[in-house]
Amino acid sequence: MEKEKTTIVLFSGDLDKAIAAFIIANGAAAYDHDVTIFFTFWGLNTLRKDEHVDVKKGWLEKAFGWMMPRGAKKLGLSKLNMLGIGPPMIKHVMKKHNALSLPQLIELAREQGVKLVACTMTMDLLGLKEDELVDGLTYAGVSAYLGDATDAKVNLFI
Amino acid sequence: MKIDVLVDAKGLSCPMPLVKAKKAIDAMLVGQLMELHSTDKGALTDFQAWVNKSNNEIVKVDTISGIYTFVIRKG
């Protein structure tokens, strides 16, 4: 039997939305779906490495790099971010409720074989290089997304 | 009823009970029974939905003082 498919576009770079995307992705993997998450625009920041990576960039690209969150641990909330005090608060509450953190959800998704695809066009726009993103990603564009999404009954844009 | 695999997901939040159940059932043989414990308030609806979309079957459900117990047969 051909496996069902789920595709998620993670456009947003907000912590809460990224958590929702990864919970759904992990759930779909537990439903035995082939799951793909496409990271585009601000969603790409979820995949950035924590540390500074030395890569050749123009000044505008560098500025984007400084202004955007460096990795899953640095994302802000879409609501109640309160200049950065919101995220530690929600992380505390999540721990209390035994919910997985975003880095743990990403790890679990990889373990379950969720395919992580970085959009190369928006990587160029935001000045993000492959070396700055975590390992094990697929690099592709809209055609790869549509190829997967056409067969998927669950398609989400977050 | 002979239980082959026991999965304790008590205290875990969504989506962990589901993920643990899926991992356990993947390692089982067809016909074997899994007993699963969860304290997640959505567990009744969640596991019913999951089982409906698979070949697996819920043999027994119990709710005792906030702990949901499912016996699921692998199909």
Coordinates of C-alpha atoms in Angstrom, one line a residue:
Chain A
M1 CA 0.0 0.0 0.0
E2 CA 1.3 3.5 -1.0
K3 CA 1.9 5.6 2.1
E4 CA -0.3 8.7 2.7
K5 CA 1.6 12.0 2.5
T6 CA 1.6 15.2 4.6
T7 CA 3.3 18.4 3.6
I8 CA 3.8 21.5 5.7
V9 CA 5.1 24.8 4.5
L10 CA 6.8 26.6 7.4
F11 CA 6.9 30.2 6.3
S12 CA 6.8 31.7 9.8
G13 CA 9.8 32.1 12.0
D14 CA 7.8 32.3 15.2
L15 CA 8.5 29.8 18.0
D16 CA 4.8 29.0 18.6
K17 CA 4.1 28.4 15.0
A18 CA 7.2 26.3 14.5
I19 CA 6.2 24.1 17.5
A20 CA 2.8 23.6 16.0
A21 CA 4.3 22.6 12.7
F22 CA 6.6 20.1 14.3
I23 CA 3.9 18.6 16.5
I24 CA 1.8 18.0 13.4
A25 CA 4.7 16.6 11.5
N26 CA 5.6 14.2 14.3
G27 CA 1.9 13.2 14.6
A28 CA 1.6 12.6 10.9
A29 CA 4.8 10.5 11.0
A30 CA 3.1 8.4 13.7
Y31 CA 0.2 8.0 11.3
D32 CA 2.8 6.4 9.0
H33 CA 2.6 9.3 6.5
D34 CA 5.6 10.4 4.4
V35 CA 6.0 13.8 5.9
T36 CA 7.8 16.8 4.3
I37 CA 8.3 20.2 5.8
F38 CA 9.3 23.0 3.4
F39 CA 11.1 25.9 5.1
T40 CA 10.8 29.2 3.3
F41 CA 11.3 32.9 4.3
W42 CA 11.4 33.3 8.1
G43 CA 10.8 29.6 8.6
L44 CA 14.4 29.0 7.5
N45 CA 15.7 30.5 10.7
T46 CA 14.4 27.4 12.5
L47 CA 17.1 25.5 10.7
R48 CA 20.1 27.9 11.4
K49 CA 23.0 26.5 13.4
D50 CA 23.3 28.1 16.9
E51 CA 26.9 29.2 16.3
H52 CA 28.3 31.9 14.0
V53 CA 29.5 30.4 10.7
D54 CA 32.1 32.2 8.7
V55 CA 30.8 32.5 5.2
K56 CA 31.4 35.1 2.5
K57 CA 28.5 37.6 2.3
G58 CA 27.7 41.1 1.2
W59 CA 26.9 43.7 3.8
L60 CA 23.1 43.5 3.3
E61 CA 23.2 39.7 3.7
K62 CA 25.3 40.1 6.8
A63 CA 22.8 42.6 8.2
F64 CA 19.9 40.1 7.6
G65 CA 22.0 37.5 9.3
W66 CA 22.4 39.6 12.4
M67 CA 18.8 40.7 12.6
M68 CA 17.3 37.2 12.2
P69 CA 17.2 34.6 15.0
R70 CA 20.0 32.1 14.8
G71 CA 18.3 28.8 15.2
A72 CA 15.4 27.1 16.9
K73 CA 16.4 28.2 20.4
K74 CA 16.3 31.8 19.5
L75 CA 12.9 32.2 17.9
G76 CA 10.4 34.7 19.4
L77 CA 6.7 34.3 20.0
S78 CA 4.0 35.5 17.5
K79 CA 2.0 36.9 20.5
L80 CA 3.2 37.9 23.9
N81 CA 6.8 38.0 22.9
M82 CA 7.2 41.0 25.3
L83 CA 10.6 42.0 24.0
G84 CA 12.0 38.5 24.6
I85 CA 10.6 37.6 28.0
G86 CA 7.7 35.6 26.5
P87 CA 9.8 32.7 25.1
P88 CA 11.5 31.7 28.3
M89 CA 8.1 31.9 30.0
I90 CA 6.5 29.5 27.5
K91 CA 9.5 27.2 27.6
H92 CA 9.1 27.0 31.4
V93 CA 5.4 26.2 31.1
M94 CA 6.1 23.6 28.4
K95 CA 8.6 21.9 30.6
K96 CA 6.2 21.8 33.5
H97 CA 3.6 20.1 31.3
N98 CA 6.2 17.6 30.0
A99 CA 5.9 18.9 26.5
L100 CA 8.8 18.5 24.2
S101 CA 10.9 21.6 23.4
L102 CA 11.3 22.8 19.8
P103 CA 14.8 21.3 19.5
Q104 CA 13.5 18.0 20.9
L105 CA 10.6 18.0 18.4
I106 CA 13.0 18.6 15.5
E107 CA 15.2 15.8 16.7
L108 CA 12.2 13.5 17.0
A109 CA 11.0 14.5 13.5
R110 CA 14.4 13.6 12.1
E111 CA 14.3 10.3 13.9
Q112 CA 10.9 9.5 12.4
G113 CA 12.2 10.3 8.9
V114 CA 10.5 13.6 8.3
K115 CA 12.0 15.2 5.3
L116 CA 13.2 18.7 5.9
V117 CA 13.5 20.9 2.7
A118 CA 15.1 24.3 2.6
C119 CA 13.9 26.7 -0.1
T120 CA 16.9 27.8 -2.0
M121 CA 15.4 30.9 -3.5
T122 CA 14.5 32.5 -0.2
M123 CA 17.9 31.3 1.2
D124 CA 19.4 33.6 -1.5
L125 CA 17.1 36.5 -0.6
L126 CA 17.9 36.3 3.1
G127 CA 21.6 35.6 2.5
L128 CA 21.6 32.2 4.2
K129 CA 24.2 29.7 3.1
E130 CA 24.1 25.9 3.3
D131 CA 26.9 26.0 5.8
E132 CA 24.8 28.1 8.2
L133 CA 22.0 25.6 8.2
V134 CA 21.9 22.3 10.1
D135 CA 23.0 19.1 8.4
G136 CA 20.8 16.6 6.7
L137 CA 18.5 19.0 4.7
T138 CA 17.3 18.7 1.2
Y139 CA 17.7 21.8 -0.9
A140 CA 14.9 22.5 -3.4
G141 CA 12.2 24.9 -4.7
V142 CA 8.6 25.2 -5.5
S143 CA 8.5 22.3 -7.9
A144 CA 9.7 19.8 -5.3
Y145 CA 7.1 21.2 -2.9
L146 CA 4.3 20.8 -5.5
G147 CA 5.6 17.3 -6.4
D148 CA 5.0 16.2 -2.8
A149 CA 1.9 18.3 -2.1
T150 CA 0.0 17.1 -5.2
D151 CA -0.2 13.6 -3.7
A152 CA -0.7 14.8 -0.1
K153 CA -4.1 15.0 1.5
V154 CA -2.8 17.1 4.3
N155 CA -1.2 20.4 3.1
L156 CA -0.5 23.1 5.6
F157 CA 0.9 26.6 5.3
I158 CA 2.1 27.9 8.7
Chain B
M1 CA -5.5 -11.6 27.9
K2 CA -1.8 -11.8 27.3
I3 CA -0.1 -8.5 26.7
D4 CA 3.0 -8.5 24.5
V5 CA 4.1 -4.9 24.9
L6 CA 3.4 -2.4 27.6
V7 CA 3.8 1.3 26.7
D8 CA 3.8 3.8 29.6
A9 CA 3.0 7.3 28.2
K10 CA 1.7 8.6 31.5
G11 CA 2.6 12.3 32.1
L12 CA 3.6 12.8 28.5
S13 CA 2.1 15.6 26.3
C14 CA 0.9 15.5 22.8
P15 CA 2.4 14.2 20.4
M16 CA 4.5 11.8 22.6
P17 CA 1.9 9.2 23.5
L18 CA 1.1 8.7 19.8
V19 CA 4.7 8.6 18.8
K20 CA 5.6 6.1 21.5
A21 CA 2.6 3.9 20.5
K22 CA 3.6 4.0 16.8
K23 CA 7.2 3.1 17.7
A24 CA 6.1 0.2 19.8
I25 CA 3.6 -1.1 17.3
D26 CA 6.1 -1.0 14.4
A27 CA 8.3 -3.5 16.4
M28 CA 5.4 -5.9 17.0
L29 CA 4.1 -8.8 15.0
V30 CA 0.6 -8.9 13.5
G31 CA -1.9 -10.1 16.1
Q32 CA 0.2 -9.1 19.1
L33 CA -1.3 -7.0 21.8
M34 CA -0.1 -3.6 23.1
E35 CA -1.2 -2.1 26.4
L36 CA -0.9 1.6 26.5
H37 CA -1.3 4.0 29.4
S38 CA -1.8 7.7 29.0
T39 CA -2.9 10.6 31.1
D40 CA -3.3 13.0 28.2
K41 CA -6.8 14.3 28.2
G42 CA -7.2 14.0 24.5
A43 CA -6.1 10.3 24.5
L44 CA -9.6 8.8 24.0
T45 CA -10.3 10.7 20.8
D46 CA -6.6 10.6 19.6
F47 CA -6.1 6.9 19.8
Q48 CA -9.6 6.1 18.4
A49 CA -8.7 8.3 15.4
W50 CA -5.3 6.8 15.0
V51 CA -6.5 3.2 15.1
N52 CA -9.3 4.0 12.6
K53 CA -6.7 5.0 10.0
S54 CA -4.7 1.9 10.4
N55 CA -5.2 -1.9 10.4
N56 CA -4.9 -2.0 14.1
E57 CA -7.8 -2.5 16.4
I58 CA -8.7 -1.3 19.9
V59 CA -9.6 -4.3 22.0
K60 CA -10.3 -2.6 25.3
V61 CA -10.4 0.9 26.8
D62 CA -10.5 1.7 30.5
T63 CA -10.5 5.0 32.3
I64 CA -9.5 4.9 35.9
S65 CA -8.8 8.0 37.9
G66 CA -7.5 10.0 34.9
I67 CA -5.4 7.2 33.5
Y68 CA -6.5 5.9 30.1
T69 CA -5.6 2.3 29.3
F70 CA -5.9 1.0 25.8
V71 CA -5.3 -2.5 24.6
I72 CA -4.5 -2.4 20.9
R73 CA -4.1 -5.4 18.6
K74 CA -1.7 -5.0 15.7
G75 CA -3.3 -5.6 12.4

